[in-house]
PDB file of C-alpha atoms in Angstrom:
ATOM      1  CA  UNK A   1     -16.827  -3.841  -4.100  1.00 73.00           C
ATOM      2  CA  UNK A   2     -13.892  -2.305  -5.829  1.00 80.00           C
ATOM      3  CA  UNK A   3     -11.210  -4.746  -6.948  1.00 89.00           C
ATOM      4  CA  UNK A   4      -7.891  -4.623  -8.771  1.00 94.00           C
ATOM      5  CA  UNK A   5      -6.472  -7.372 -10.946  1.00 95.00           C
ATOM      6  CA  UNK A   6      -2.855  -7.624 -11.935  1.00 96.00           C
ATOM      7  CA  UNK A   7      -2.338 -10.169 -14.685  1.00 92.00           C
ATOM      8  CA  UNK A   8       0.819 -12.160 -14.140  1.00 91.00           C
ATOM      9  CA  UNK A   9       2.281 -12.656 -10.697  1.00 93.00           C
ATOM     10  CA  UNK A  10       5.759 -12.931 -12.221  1.00 96.00           C
ATOM     11  CA  UNK A  11       7.124 -11.125 -15.262  1.00 97.00           C
ATOM     12  CA  UNK A  12      10.619 -11.738 -16.571  1.00 97.00           C
ATOM     13  CA  UNK A  13      12.344  -9.488 -19.106  1.00 97.00           C
ATOM     14  CA  UNK A  14      15.846  -9.046 -20.388  1.00 97.00           C
ATOM     15  CA  UNK A  15      17.787  -5.937 -19.550  1.00 97.00           C
ATOM     16  CA  UNK A  16      16.966  -3.301 -22.156  1.00 97.00           C
ATOM     17  CA  UNK A  17      13.643  -4.871 -23.088  1.00 98.00           C
ATOM     18  CA  UNK A  18      10.210  -3.338 -22.753  1.00 98.00           C
ATOM     19  CA  UNK A  19       8.486  -3.730 -19.404  1.00 98.00           C
ATOM     20  CA  UNK A  20       4.702  -4.126 -19.395  1.00 98.00           C
ATOM     21  CA  UNK A  21       2.838  -4.789 -16.148  1.00 98.00           C
ATOM     22  CA  UNK A  22      -0.929  -5.080 -16.429  1.00 98.00           C
ATOM     23  CA  UNK A  23      -3.576  -3.696 -14.116  1.00 97.00           C
ATOM     24  CA  UNK A  24      -7.344  -3.665 -14.444  1.00 96.00           C
ATOM     25  CA  UNK A  25      -9.865  -2.191 -12.033  1.00 94.00           C
ATOM     26  CA  UNK A  26     -13.489  -3.116 -11.581  1.00 91.00           C
ATOM     27  CA  UNK A  27     -15.527   0.003 -10.822  1.00 82.00           C
ATOM     28  CA  UNK A  28     -17.752   1.729 -13.360  1.00 76.00           C
ATOM     29  CA  UNK A  29     -16.665   5.119 -12.060  1.00 79.00           C
ATOM     30  CA  UNK A  30     -12.939   5.563 -12.728  1.00 78.00           C
ATOM     31  CA  UNK A  31     -11.101   5.662  -9.428  1.00 85.00           C
ATOM     32  CA  UNK A  32      -7.824   7.282  -8.572  1.00 89.00           C
ATOM     33  CA  UNK A  33      -5.108   4.900  -9.747  1.00 92.00           C
ATOM     34  CA  UNK A  34      -1.626   4.322  -8.407  1.00 94.00           C
ATOM     35  CA  UNK A  35       1.408   2.186  -9.021  1.00 97.00           C
ATOM     36  CA  UNK A  36       3.694   1.420  -6.104  1.00 96.00           C
ATOM     37  CA  UNK A  37       7.035  -0.397  -6.101  1.00 96.00           C
ATOM     38  CA  UNK A  38       8.468  -2.443  -3.274  1.00 92.00           C
ATOM     39  CA  UNK A  39      12.146  -3.260  -3.240  1.00 91.00           C
ATOM     40  CA  UNK A  40      13.320  -6.114  -0.996  1.00 85.00           C
ATOM     41  CA  UNK A  41      13.015  -5.324   2.694  1.00 79.00           C
ATOM     42  CA  UNK A  42      11.641  -1.875   2.013  1.00 83.00           C
ATOM     43  CA  UNK A  43       8.280  -0.153   2.153  1.00 86.00           C
ATOM     44  CA  UNK A  44       6.035   0.840  -0.714  1.00 92.00           C
ATOM     45  CA  UNK A  45       7.163   3.743  -2.870  1.00 93.00           C
ATOM     46  CA  UNK A  46       4.864   5.616  -5.239  1.00 93.00           C
ATOM     47  CA  UNK A  47       5.862   5.348  -8.892  1.00 96.00           C
ATOM     48  CA  UNK A  48       3.037   7.351 -10.364  1.00 94.00           C
ATOM     49  CA  UNK A  49      -0.628   8.201 -10.003  1.00 91.00           C
ATOM     50  CA  UNK A  50      -3.623   9.065 -12.144  1.00 90.00           C
ATOM     51  CA  UNK A  51      -6.184  11.471 -10.746  1.00 83.00           C
ATOM     52  CA  UNK A  52      -8.085  13.130 -13.577  1.00 78.00           C
ATOM     53  CA  UNK A  53      -5.659  14.978 -15.778  1.00 75.00           C
ATOM     54  CA  UNK A  54      -3.697  13.526 -18.685  1.00 83.00           C
ATOM     55  CA  UNK A  55      -4.400   9.869 -19.369  1.00 89.00           C
ATOM     56  CA  UNK A  56      -0.716   9.166 -19.930  1.00 94.00           C
ATOM     57  CA  UNK A  57       1.065   9.576 -16.645  1.00 94.00           C
ATOM     58  CA  UNK A  58       4.818   9.766 -16.240  1.00 95.00           C
ATOM     59  CA  UNK A  59       6.434   8.635 -13.045  1.00 94.00           C
ATOM     60  CA  UNK A  60       9.819   8.132 -11.515  1.00 94.00           C
ATOM     61  CA  UNK A  61      12.598   5.929 -12.865  1.00 93.00           C
ATOM     62  CA  UNK A  62      11.334   6.160 -16.461  1.00 96.00           C
ATOM     63  CA  UNK A  63       8.014   4.442 -15.806  1.00 97.00           C
ATOM     64  CA  UNK A  64       4.738   5.576 -17.259  1.00 97.00           C
ATOM     65  CA  UNK A  65       1.168   4.339 -17.294  1.00 97.00           C
ATOM     66  CA  UNK A  66      -1.833   4.967 -19.484  1.00 95.00           C
ATOM     67  CA  UNK A  67      -5.356   5.175 -18.177  1.00 94.00           C
ATOM     68  CA  UNK A  68      -7.854   3.621 -20.600  1.00 94.00           C
ATOM     69  CA  UNK A  69     -11.411   4.017 -19.427  1.00 90.00           C
ATOM     70  CA  UNK A  70     -12.865   1.814 -22.159  1.00 91.00           C
ATOM     71  CA  UNK A  71     -10.651  -1.046 -21.023  1.00 93.00           C
ATOM     72  CA  UNK A  72     -10.730  -0.201 -17.279  1.00 93.00           C
ATOM     73  CA  UNK A  73      -6.970  -0.523 -17.399  1.00 95.00           C
ATOM     74  CA  UNK A  74      -3.921   1.260 -16.059  1.00 96.00           C
ATOM     75  CA  UNK A  75      -0.952  -0.706 -17.398  1.00 97.00           C
ATOM     76  CA  UNK A  76       2.580   0.232 -16.362  1.00 98.00           C
ATOM     77  CA  UNK A  77       5.338   0.416 -18.935  1.00 98.00           C
ATOM     78  CA  UNK A  78       9.008   1.234 -19.247  1.00 98.00           C
ATOM     79  CA  UNK A  79      10.742   1.246 -22.641  1.00 97.00           C
ATOM     80  CA  UNK A  80      14.004  -0.281 -21.439  1.00 97.00           C
ATOM     81  CA  UNK A  81      14.379  -2.399 -18.328  1.00 97.00           C
ATOM     82  CA  UNK A  82      17.308  -1.931 -15.992  1.00 97.00           C
ATOM     83  CA  UNK A  83      18.610  -4.439 -13.508  1.00 96.00           C
ATOM     84  CA  UNK A  84      17.658  -2.074 -10.709  1.00 95.00           C
ATOM     85  CA  UNK A  85      13.985  -2.322 -11.735  1.00 97.00           C
ATOM     86  CA  UNK A  86      13.746  -5.816 -10.275  1.00 97.00           C
ATOM     87  CA  UNK A  87      11.137  -5.486  -7.542  1.00 96.00           C
ATOM     88  CA  UNK A  88       7.492  -6.133  -6.631  1.00 95.00           C
ATOM     89  CA  UNK A  89       4.994  -3.797  -8.305  1.00 97.00           C
ATOM     90  CA  UNK A  90       1.550  -3.075  -6.961  1.00 96.00           C
ATOM     91  CA  UNK A  91      -1.351  -1.420  -8.684  1.00 96.00           C
ATOM     92  CA  UNK A  92      -3.771   0.277  -6.317  1.00 94.00           C
ATOM     93  CA  UNK A  93      -7.012   2.230  -6.510  1.00 91.00           C
ATOM     94  CA  UNK A  94      -8.786   4.707  -4.310  1.00 88.00           C
ATOM     95  CA  UNK A  95     -12.433   5.547  -4.771  1.00 80.00           C
ATOM     96  CA  UNK A  96     -13.581   9.037  -5.627  1.00 75.00           C
ATOM     97  CA  UNK A  97     -16.298  10.663  -3.615  1.00 69.00           C
ATOM     98  CA  UNK A  98     -16.710  12.841  -0.563  1.00 61.00           C
ATOM     99  CA  UNK A  99     -16.875   9.880   1.783  1.00 67.00           C
ATOM    100  CA  UNK A 100     -13.580   8.460   0.610  1.00 73.00           C
ATOM    101  CA  UNK A 101     -11.017   8.116   3.346  1.00 80.00           C
ATOM    102  CA  UNK A 102      -8.116   7.557   0.997  1.00 84.00           C
ATOM    103  CA  UNK A 103      -8.145   3.817   1.544  1.00 89.00           C
ATOM    104  CA  UNK A 104      -6.130   1.984  -1.075  1.00 92.00           C
ATOM    105  CA  UNK A 105      -7.227  -1.296  -2.606  1.00 92.00           C
ATOM    106  CA  UNK A 106      -4.221  -3.209  -3.901  1.00 95.00           C
ATOM    107  CA  UNK A 107      -3.776  -5.745  -6.613  1.00 95.00           C
ATOM    108  CA  UNK A 108      -1.980  -9.000  -5.952  1.00 94.00           C
ATOM    109  CA  UNK A 109       1.353  -7.631  -7.046  1.00 95.00           C
ATOM    110  CA  UNK A 110       3.694  -8.539  -9.891  1.00 97.00           C
ATOM    111  CA  UNK A 111       7.283  -9.555  -9.339  1.00 96.00           C
ATOM    112  CA  UNK A 112       9.493  -8.167 -12.068  1.00 97.00           C
ATOM    113  CA  UNK A 113      12.658 -10.101 -12.801  1.00 97.00           C
ATOM    114  CA  UNK A 114      15.272  -8.520 -15.043  1.00 97.00           C
ATOM    115  CA  UNK A 115      17.769 -10.855 -16.645  1.00 97.00           C
ATOM    116  CA  UNK A 116      21.188  -9.683 -17.779  1.00 95.00           C
TER     117      UNK A 116
ATOM    118  CA  UNK B   1      13.183  13.935   2.904  1.00 76.00           C
ATOM    119  CA  UNK B   2      10.403  13.262   5.386  1.00 80.00           C
ATOM    120  CA  UNK B   3       9.509   9.646   5.900  1.00 91.00           C
ATOM    121  CA  UNK B   4       7.231   7.357   7.839  1.00 95.00           C
ATOM    122  CA  UNK B   5       9.129   5.346  10.412  1.00 95.00           C
ATOM    123  CA  UNK B   6       8.005   2.107  12.008  1.00 97.00           C
ATOM    124  CA  UNK B   7       9.312   0.249  15.010  1.00 96.00           C
ATOM    125  CA  UNK B   8      10.247  -2.454  15.568  1.00 95.00           C
ATOM    126  CA  UNK B   9      11.264  -3.842  12.187  1.00 95.00           C
ATOM    127  CA  UNK B  10      10.718  -7.378  13.452  1.00 96.00           C
ATOM    128  CA  UNK B  11       8.575  -8.626  16.303  1.00 97.00           C
ATOM    129  CA  UNK B  12       8.210 -12.201  17.470  1.00 98.00           C
ATOM    130  CA  UNK B  13       5.474 -12.900  19.970  1.00 97.00           C
ATOM    131  CA  UNK B  14       3.729 -15.855  21.483  1.00 97.00           C
ATOM    132  CA  UNK B  15       0.149 -16.608  20.583  1.00 97.00           C
ATOM    133  CA  UNK B  16      -2.234 -14.859  22.911  1.00 97.00           C
ATOM    134  CA  UNK B  17       0.137 -12.058  23.774  1.00 98.00           C
ATOM    135  CA  UNK B  18      -0.548  -8.409  23.135  1.00 98.00           C
ATOM    136  CA  UNK B  19       1.622  -6.503  20.685  1.00 98.00           C
ATOM    137  CA  UNK B  20       1.889  -2.841  19.878  1.00 97.00           C
ATOM    138  CA  UNK B  21       3.270  -1.735  16.557  1.00 98.00           C
ATOM    139  CA  UNK B  22       4.494   1.821  16.430  1.00 97.00           C
ATOM    140  CA  UNK B  23       4.617   4.356  13.649  1.00 97.00           C
ATOM    141  CA  UNK B  24       5.682   7.960  13.354  1.00 97.00           C
ATOM    142  CA  UNK B  25       3.867   9.495  10.379  1.00 96.00           C
ATOM    143  CA  UNK B  26       5.095  12.512   8.463  1.00 94.00           C
ATOM    144  CA  UNK B  27       4.546  15.489  10.687  1.00 90.00           C
ATOM    145  CA  UNK B  28       2.103  17.588   8.654  1.00 88.00           C
ATOM    146  CA  UNK B  29       0.035  14.671   7.439  1.00 92.00           C
ATOM    147  CA  UNK B  30      -3.570  14.355   8.518  1.00 91.00           C
ATOM    148  CA  UNK B  31      -4.639  10.829   7.460  1.00 92.00           C
ATOM    149  CA  UNK B  32      -3.090   7.695   8.881  1.00 95.00           C
ATOM    150  CA  UNK B  33      -3.439   4.092   7.844  1.00 96.00           C
ATOM    151  CA  UNK B  34      -2.493   0.568   8.714  1.00 98.00           C
ATOM    152  CA  UNK B  35      -2.197  -2.159   6.091  1.00 97.00           C
ATOM    153  CA  UNK B  36      -0.982  -5.717   6.350  1.00 97.00           C
ATOM    154  CA  UNK B  37       0.556  -8.155   3.935  1.00 93.00           C
ATOM    155  CA  UNK B  38       0.467 -11.832   4.746  1.00 94.00           C
ATOM    156  CA  UNK B  39       3.403 -13.616   3.137  1.00 90.00           C
ATOM    157  CA  UNK B  40       2.661 -14.269  -0.514  1.00 85.00           C
ATOM    158  CA  UNK B  41      -0.602 -12.330  -0.489  1.00 88.00           C
ATOM    159  CA  UNK B  42      -1.742  -8.864  -1.419  1.00 89.00           C
ATOM    160  CA  UNK B  43      -1.488  -5.768   0.713  1.00 94.00           C
ATOM    161  CA  UNK B  44      -4.766  -5.389   2.629  1.00 95.00           C
ATOM    162  CA  UNK B  45      -6.297  -2.284   4.171  1.00 95.00           C
ATOM    163  CA  UNK B  46      -6.940  -2.479   7.895  1.00 97.00           C
ATOM    164  CA  UNK B  47      -7.930   0.955   9.117  1.00 96.00           C
ATOM    165  CA  UNK B  48      -7.834   4.664   8.414  1.00 94.00           C
ATOM    166  CA  UNK B  49      -7.645   7.355  11.075  1.00 94.00           C
ATOM    167  CA  UNK B  50      -8.424  11.034  10.815  1.00 91.00           C
ATOM    168  CA  UNK B  51      -9.138  13.772  13.329  1.00 89.00           C
ATOM    169  CA  UNK B  52      -8.425  11.426  16.212  1.00 91.00           C
ATOM    170  CA  UNK B  53     -10.912   8.806  15.234  1.00 93.00           C
ATOM    171  CA  UNK B  54     -11.289   5.830  12.963  1.00 94.00           C
ATOM    172  CA  UNK B  55     -12.724   6.946   9.645  1.00 92.00           C
ATOM    173  CA  UNK B  56     -12.932   3.525   8.049  1.00 92.00           C
ATOM    174  CA  UNK B  57     -12.019  -0.028   8.935  1.00 94.00           C
ATOM    175  CA  UNK B  58     -12.043  -3.307   7.101  1.00 94.00           C
ATOM    176  CA  UNK B  59     -13.655  -6.553   8.196  1.00 94.00           C
ATOM    177  CA  UNK B  60     -10.212  -7.741   9.206  1.00 95.00           C
ATOM    178  CA  UNK B  61     -10.034  -5.021  11.856  1.00 96.00           C
ATOM    179  CA  UNK B  62     -12.087  -6.762  14.510  1.00 94.00           C
ATOM    180  CA  UNK B  63     -12.273  -6.195  18.264  1.00 95.00           C
ATOM    181  CA  UNK B  64      -8.775  -7.594  18.714  1.00 96.00           C
ATOM    182  CA  UNK B  65      -7.348  -4.573  16.939  1.00 97.00           C
ATOM    183  CA  UNK B  66      -7.194  -0.978  18.064  1.00 97.00           C
ATOM    184  CA  UNK B  67      -5.384   2.168  16.973  1.00 97.00           C
ATOM    185  CA  UNK B  68      -4.320   5.208  18.859  1.00 95.00           C
ATOM    186  CA  UNK B  69      -2.534   8.471  18.338  1.00 93.00           C
ATOM    187  CA  UNK B  70      -1.508   9.059  21.928  1.00 86.00           C
ATOM    188  CA  UNK B  71       0.714  12.093  21.686  1.00 86.00           C
ATOM    189  CA  UNK B  72       0.193  13.809  18.343  1.00 79.00           C
ATOM    190  CA  UNK B  73       3.193  12.180  16.735  1.00 87.00           C
ATOM    191  CA  UNK B  74       3.012   8.418  17.231  1.00 94.00           C
ATOM    192  CA  UNK B  75       0.355   6.235  15.656  1.00 97.00           C
ATOM    193  CA  UNK B  76       0.034   2.756  17.104  1.00 97.00           C
ATOM    194  CA  UNK B  77      -1.667  -0.488  16.207  1.00 98.00           C
ATOM    195  CA  UNK B  78      -2.450  -2.818  19.076  1.00 98.00           C
ATOM    196  CA  UNK B  79      -3.373  -6.455  18.718  1.00 98.00           C
ATOM    197  CA  UNK B  80      -4.790  -7.613  22.041  1.00 96.00           C
ATOM    198  CA  UNK B  81      -4.460 -11.374  21.792  1.00 95.00           C
ATOM    199  CA  UNK B  82      -2.401 -12.432  18.845  1.00 97.00           C
ATOM    200  CA  UNK B  83      -3.249 -15.440  16.721  1.00 97.00           C
ATOM    201  CA  UNK B  84      -1.021 -17.419  14.390  1.00 97.00           C
ATOM    202  CA  UNK B  85      -2.865 -15.905  11.422  1.00 96.00           C
ATOM    203  CA  UNK B  86      -1.868 -12.405  12.521  1.00 97.00           C
ATOM    204  CA  UNK B  87       1.644 -13.152  11.303  1.00 98.00           C
ATOM    205  CA  UNK B  88       2.255 -10.672   8.522  1.00 97.00           C
ATOM    206  CA  UNK B  89       4.086  -7.532   7.487  1.00 95.00           C
ATOM    207  CA  UNK B  90       2.274  -4.498   8.853  1.00 97.00           C
ATOM    208  CA  UNK B  91       2.640  -1.198   7.046  1.00 97.00           C
ATOM    209  CA  UNK B  92       1.833   2.207   8.375  1.00 97.00           C
ATOM    210  CA  UNK B  93       1.065   5.009   5.924  1.00 96.00           C
ATOM    211  CA  UNK B  94       0.152   8.665   6.072  1.00 94.00           C
ATOM    212  CA  UNK B  95      -1.087  11.280   3.631  1.00 92.00           C
ATOM    213  CA  UNK B  96      -1.868  14.967   3.540  1.00 88.00           C
ATOM    214  CA  UNK B  97      -5.543  14.314   3.173  1.00 75.00           C
ATOM    215  CA  UNK B  98      -7.127  14.410  -0.226  1.00 65.00           C
ATOM    216  CA  UNK B  99      -7.893  10.961  -1.612  1.00 62.00           C
ATOM    217  CA  UNK B 100      -5.743  11.517  -4.647  1.00 65.00           C
ATOM    218  CA  UNK B 101      -2.644  12.558  -2.757  1.00 77.00           C
ATOM    219  CA  UNK B 102       0.204  10.199  -2.243  1.00 83.00           C
ATOM    220  CA  UNK B 103       0.200   7.879   0.735  1.00 90.00           C
ATOM    221  CA  UNK B 104       3.699   7.508   2.141  1.00 92.00           C
ATOM    222  CA  UNK B 105       4.466   4.098   3.542  1.00 94.00           C
ATOM    223  CA  UNK B 106       6.831   3.009   6.248  1.00 95.00           C
ATOM    224  CA  UNK B 107       9.203   0.095   5.832  1.00 93.00           C
ATOM    225  CA  UNK B 108       6.933  -2.191   7.745  1.00 95.00           C
ATOM    226  CA  UNK B 109       7.029  -4.342  10.851  1.00 97.00           C
ATOM    227  CA  UNK B 110       7.258  -8.074  10.332  1.00 96.00           C
ATOM    228  CA  UNK B 111       5.167  -9.726  13.021  1.00 98.00           C
ATOM    229  CA  UNK B 112       5.673 -13.403  13.660  1.00 98.00           C
ATOM    230  CA  UNK B 113       3.286 -15.141  16.044  1.00 98.00           C
ATOM    231  CA  UNK B 114       4.543 -18.471  17.367  1.00 97.00           C
TER     232      UNK B 114
END
């Protein structure tokens, strides 16, 4: 079964520092890949998605992610962290194929803390 | 901007009681979902719904759970006889349809079973 692994349940960076949140998927066929962000007491908001176009995907709020098939990875980065980036980040996948219902499989989530 | 709305935001219920969680998906969306997140755990898929029927469900979605789209706008999740372990945040989501399109999530309903 498809699975998603996010390395590091908590990541702490200083304001202005690079943000790197890791995500690896398990399937041999590259799925659709997503990053969602959850701010306190809010729902999940899409940051970016990879479907099958460019392997470097740019999203909202200055985030981007690179799909690397050889590493089965889809790590999320931001060059310079801002205090407002503090939130929970979820990597998710959706299988390709005609029978796919759009179900998302989520990773465990990574809490990003940004220190002043 | 269109959004998915969920009511109530918090629900406290006694074990064994029935609860109905309500969602209003985005109006032109065709696929509807329920997910749950137990405190401290990952977001888990429960069920997907398309063309007025369940298209996929997880092993969590047993006979105690049911979904309905009674009037073309609301999408509900019913838990017939709640258990303590049903306590979680429940998220509704909807999408236009293709698997690679964005799923829009509601803000969630926090269900506490006591």
